[in-house]
GROMACS .gro file of C-alpha atoms in nm:
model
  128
    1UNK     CA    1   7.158 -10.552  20.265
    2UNK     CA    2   6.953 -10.414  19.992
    3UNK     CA    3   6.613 -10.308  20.084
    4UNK     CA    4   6.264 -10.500  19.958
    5UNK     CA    5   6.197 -10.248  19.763
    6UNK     CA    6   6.470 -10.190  19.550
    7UNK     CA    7   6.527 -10.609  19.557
    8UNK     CA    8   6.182 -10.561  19.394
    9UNK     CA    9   6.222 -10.303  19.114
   10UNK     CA   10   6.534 -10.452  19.000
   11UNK     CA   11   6.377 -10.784  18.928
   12UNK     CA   12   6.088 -10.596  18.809
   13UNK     CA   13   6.303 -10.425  18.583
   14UNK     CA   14   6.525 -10.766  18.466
   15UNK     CA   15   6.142 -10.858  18.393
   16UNK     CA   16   6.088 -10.571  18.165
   17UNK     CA   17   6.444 -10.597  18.000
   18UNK     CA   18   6.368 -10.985  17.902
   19UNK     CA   19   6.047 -10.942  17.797
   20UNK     CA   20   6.143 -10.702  17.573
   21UNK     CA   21   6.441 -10.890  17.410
   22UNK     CA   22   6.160 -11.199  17.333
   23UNK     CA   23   5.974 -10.915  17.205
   24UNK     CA   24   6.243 -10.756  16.958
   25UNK     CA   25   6.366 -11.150  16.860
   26UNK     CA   26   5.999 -11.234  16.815
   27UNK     CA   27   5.966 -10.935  16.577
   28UNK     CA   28   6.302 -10.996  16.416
   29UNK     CA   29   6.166 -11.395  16.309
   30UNK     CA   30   5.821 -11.271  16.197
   31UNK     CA   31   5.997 -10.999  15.970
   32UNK     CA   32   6.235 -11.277  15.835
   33UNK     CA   33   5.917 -11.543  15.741
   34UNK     CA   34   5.778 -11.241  15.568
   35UNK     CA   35   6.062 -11.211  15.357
   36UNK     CA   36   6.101 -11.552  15.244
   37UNK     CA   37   5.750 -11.644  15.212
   38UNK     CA   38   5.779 -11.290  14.927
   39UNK     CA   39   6.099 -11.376  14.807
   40UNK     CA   40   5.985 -11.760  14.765
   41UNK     CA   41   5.675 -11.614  14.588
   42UNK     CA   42   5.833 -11.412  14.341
   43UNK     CA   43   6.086 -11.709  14.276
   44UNK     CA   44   5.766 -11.923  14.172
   45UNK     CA   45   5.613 -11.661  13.985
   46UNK     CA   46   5.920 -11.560  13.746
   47UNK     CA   47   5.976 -11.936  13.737
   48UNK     CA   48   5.679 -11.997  13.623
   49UNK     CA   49   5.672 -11.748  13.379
   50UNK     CA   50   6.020 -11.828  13.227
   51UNK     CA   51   6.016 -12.210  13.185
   52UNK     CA   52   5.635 -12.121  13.022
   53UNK     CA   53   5.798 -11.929  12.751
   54UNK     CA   54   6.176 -12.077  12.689
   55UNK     CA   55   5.958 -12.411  12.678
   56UNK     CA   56   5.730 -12.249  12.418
   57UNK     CA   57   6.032 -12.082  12.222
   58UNK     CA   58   6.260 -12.412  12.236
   59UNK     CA   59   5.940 -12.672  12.118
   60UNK     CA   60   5.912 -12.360  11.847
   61UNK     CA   61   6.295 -12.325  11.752
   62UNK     CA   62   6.292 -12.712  11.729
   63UNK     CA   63   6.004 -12.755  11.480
   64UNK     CA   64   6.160 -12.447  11.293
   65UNK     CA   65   6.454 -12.665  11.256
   66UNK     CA   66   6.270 -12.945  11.206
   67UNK     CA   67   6.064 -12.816  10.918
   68UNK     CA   68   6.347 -12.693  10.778
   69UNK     CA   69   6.546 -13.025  10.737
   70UNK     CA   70   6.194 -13.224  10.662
   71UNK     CA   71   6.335 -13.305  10.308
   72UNK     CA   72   6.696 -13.458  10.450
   73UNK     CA   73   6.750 -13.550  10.788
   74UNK     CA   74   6.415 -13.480  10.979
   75UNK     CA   75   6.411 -13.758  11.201
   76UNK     CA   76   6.829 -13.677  11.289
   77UNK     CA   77   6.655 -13.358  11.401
   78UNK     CA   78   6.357 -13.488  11.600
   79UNK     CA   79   6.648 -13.760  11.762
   80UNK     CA   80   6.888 -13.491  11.801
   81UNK     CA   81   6.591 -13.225  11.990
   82UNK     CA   82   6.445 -13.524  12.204
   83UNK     CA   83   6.789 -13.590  12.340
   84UNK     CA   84   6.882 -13.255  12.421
   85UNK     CA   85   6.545 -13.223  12.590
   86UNK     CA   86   6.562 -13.484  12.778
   87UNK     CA   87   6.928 -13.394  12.889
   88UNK     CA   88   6.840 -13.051  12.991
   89UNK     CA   89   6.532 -13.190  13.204
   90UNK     CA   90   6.764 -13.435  13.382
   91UNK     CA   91   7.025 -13.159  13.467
   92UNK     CA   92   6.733 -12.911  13.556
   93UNK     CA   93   6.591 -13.202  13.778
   94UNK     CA   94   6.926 -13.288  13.947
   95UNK     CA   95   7.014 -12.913  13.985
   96UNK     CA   96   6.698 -12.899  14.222
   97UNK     CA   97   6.733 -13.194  14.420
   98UNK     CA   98   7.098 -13.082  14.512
   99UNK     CA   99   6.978 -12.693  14.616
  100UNK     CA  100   6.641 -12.881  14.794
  101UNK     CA  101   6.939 -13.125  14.992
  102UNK     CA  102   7.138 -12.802  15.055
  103UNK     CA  103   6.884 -12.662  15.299
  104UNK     CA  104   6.764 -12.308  15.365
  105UNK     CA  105   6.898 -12.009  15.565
  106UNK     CA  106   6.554 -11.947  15.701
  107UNK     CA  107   6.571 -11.746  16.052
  108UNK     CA  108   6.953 -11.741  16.010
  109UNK     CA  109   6.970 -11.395  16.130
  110UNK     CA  110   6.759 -11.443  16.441
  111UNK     CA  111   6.991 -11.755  16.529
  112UNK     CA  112   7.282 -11.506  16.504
  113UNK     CA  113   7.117 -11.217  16.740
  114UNK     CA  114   7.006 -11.531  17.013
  115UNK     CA  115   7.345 -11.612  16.995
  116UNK     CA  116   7.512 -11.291  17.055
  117UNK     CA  117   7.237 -11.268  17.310
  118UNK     CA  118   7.320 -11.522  17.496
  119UNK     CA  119   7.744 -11.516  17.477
  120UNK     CA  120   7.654 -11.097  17.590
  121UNK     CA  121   7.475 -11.297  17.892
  122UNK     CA  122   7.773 -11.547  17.969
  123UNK     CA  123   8.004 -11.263  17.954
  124UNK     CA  124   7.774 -11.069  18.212
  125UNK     CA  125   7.769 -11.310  18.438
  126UNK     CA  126   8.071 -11.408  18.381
  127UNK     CA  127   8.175 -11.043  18.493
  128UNK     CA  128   8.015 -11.027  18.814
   0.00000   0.00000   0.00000
């Protein structure tokens, strides 16, 4: 029979072993919410900064065109530019609602490592 000792130091140890495994996972999820809360914030920045100026550029383009038909067909252009904005908004809009219904991989990899953690467990005890 094993001695109290050694009974004790091997839980002891077991102790150590978890705790350090929550440790590492707990680590692994706070480096992951980093990296979506910067890769999130860069998304809305260069967003931001893109529909700003293609907004700006295609309300320009379309009063360039506008101007230039004013003589002939200016309100076929204003008909023509409404519609196509109002088409590309609805697309735009429909495009996010399907990615914001898809969901996110957020802690994906952390999921994986618990996972493999716990099949490496099965198989251990499994094993003895």
């Amino acid at each position: 029979m094993a001695s109290p000792q050694r009974l004790t130091s091997s839980v002891k140890g077991l102790a150590a072993t978890v705790l350090e495994l929550v440790q590492l996972r707990i680590e692994l999820f706070s480096i992951e919410a980093q990296e979506e809360v910067l890769r999130v914030g860069a998304l809305l920045v260069y967003g931001a900064v893109a529909v700003a100026f293609l907004s700006l550029g295609v309300v320009l383009l379309a009063l360039l065109i506008t101007v230039a038909l004013w003589d002939s067909h200016r309100l076929l252009a204003l008909g023509i530019f409404t519609g196509l904005f109002l088409l590309t908004g609805a697309v735009a809009a429909w495009l996010a609602r399907e990615r914001v219904r898809s969901g996110t991989q957020l802690f994906s990899a952390s999921v994986d490592e618990l996972r493999q953690d716990r099949e490496g467990l099965r198989s251990t005890k499994d094993a003895a």
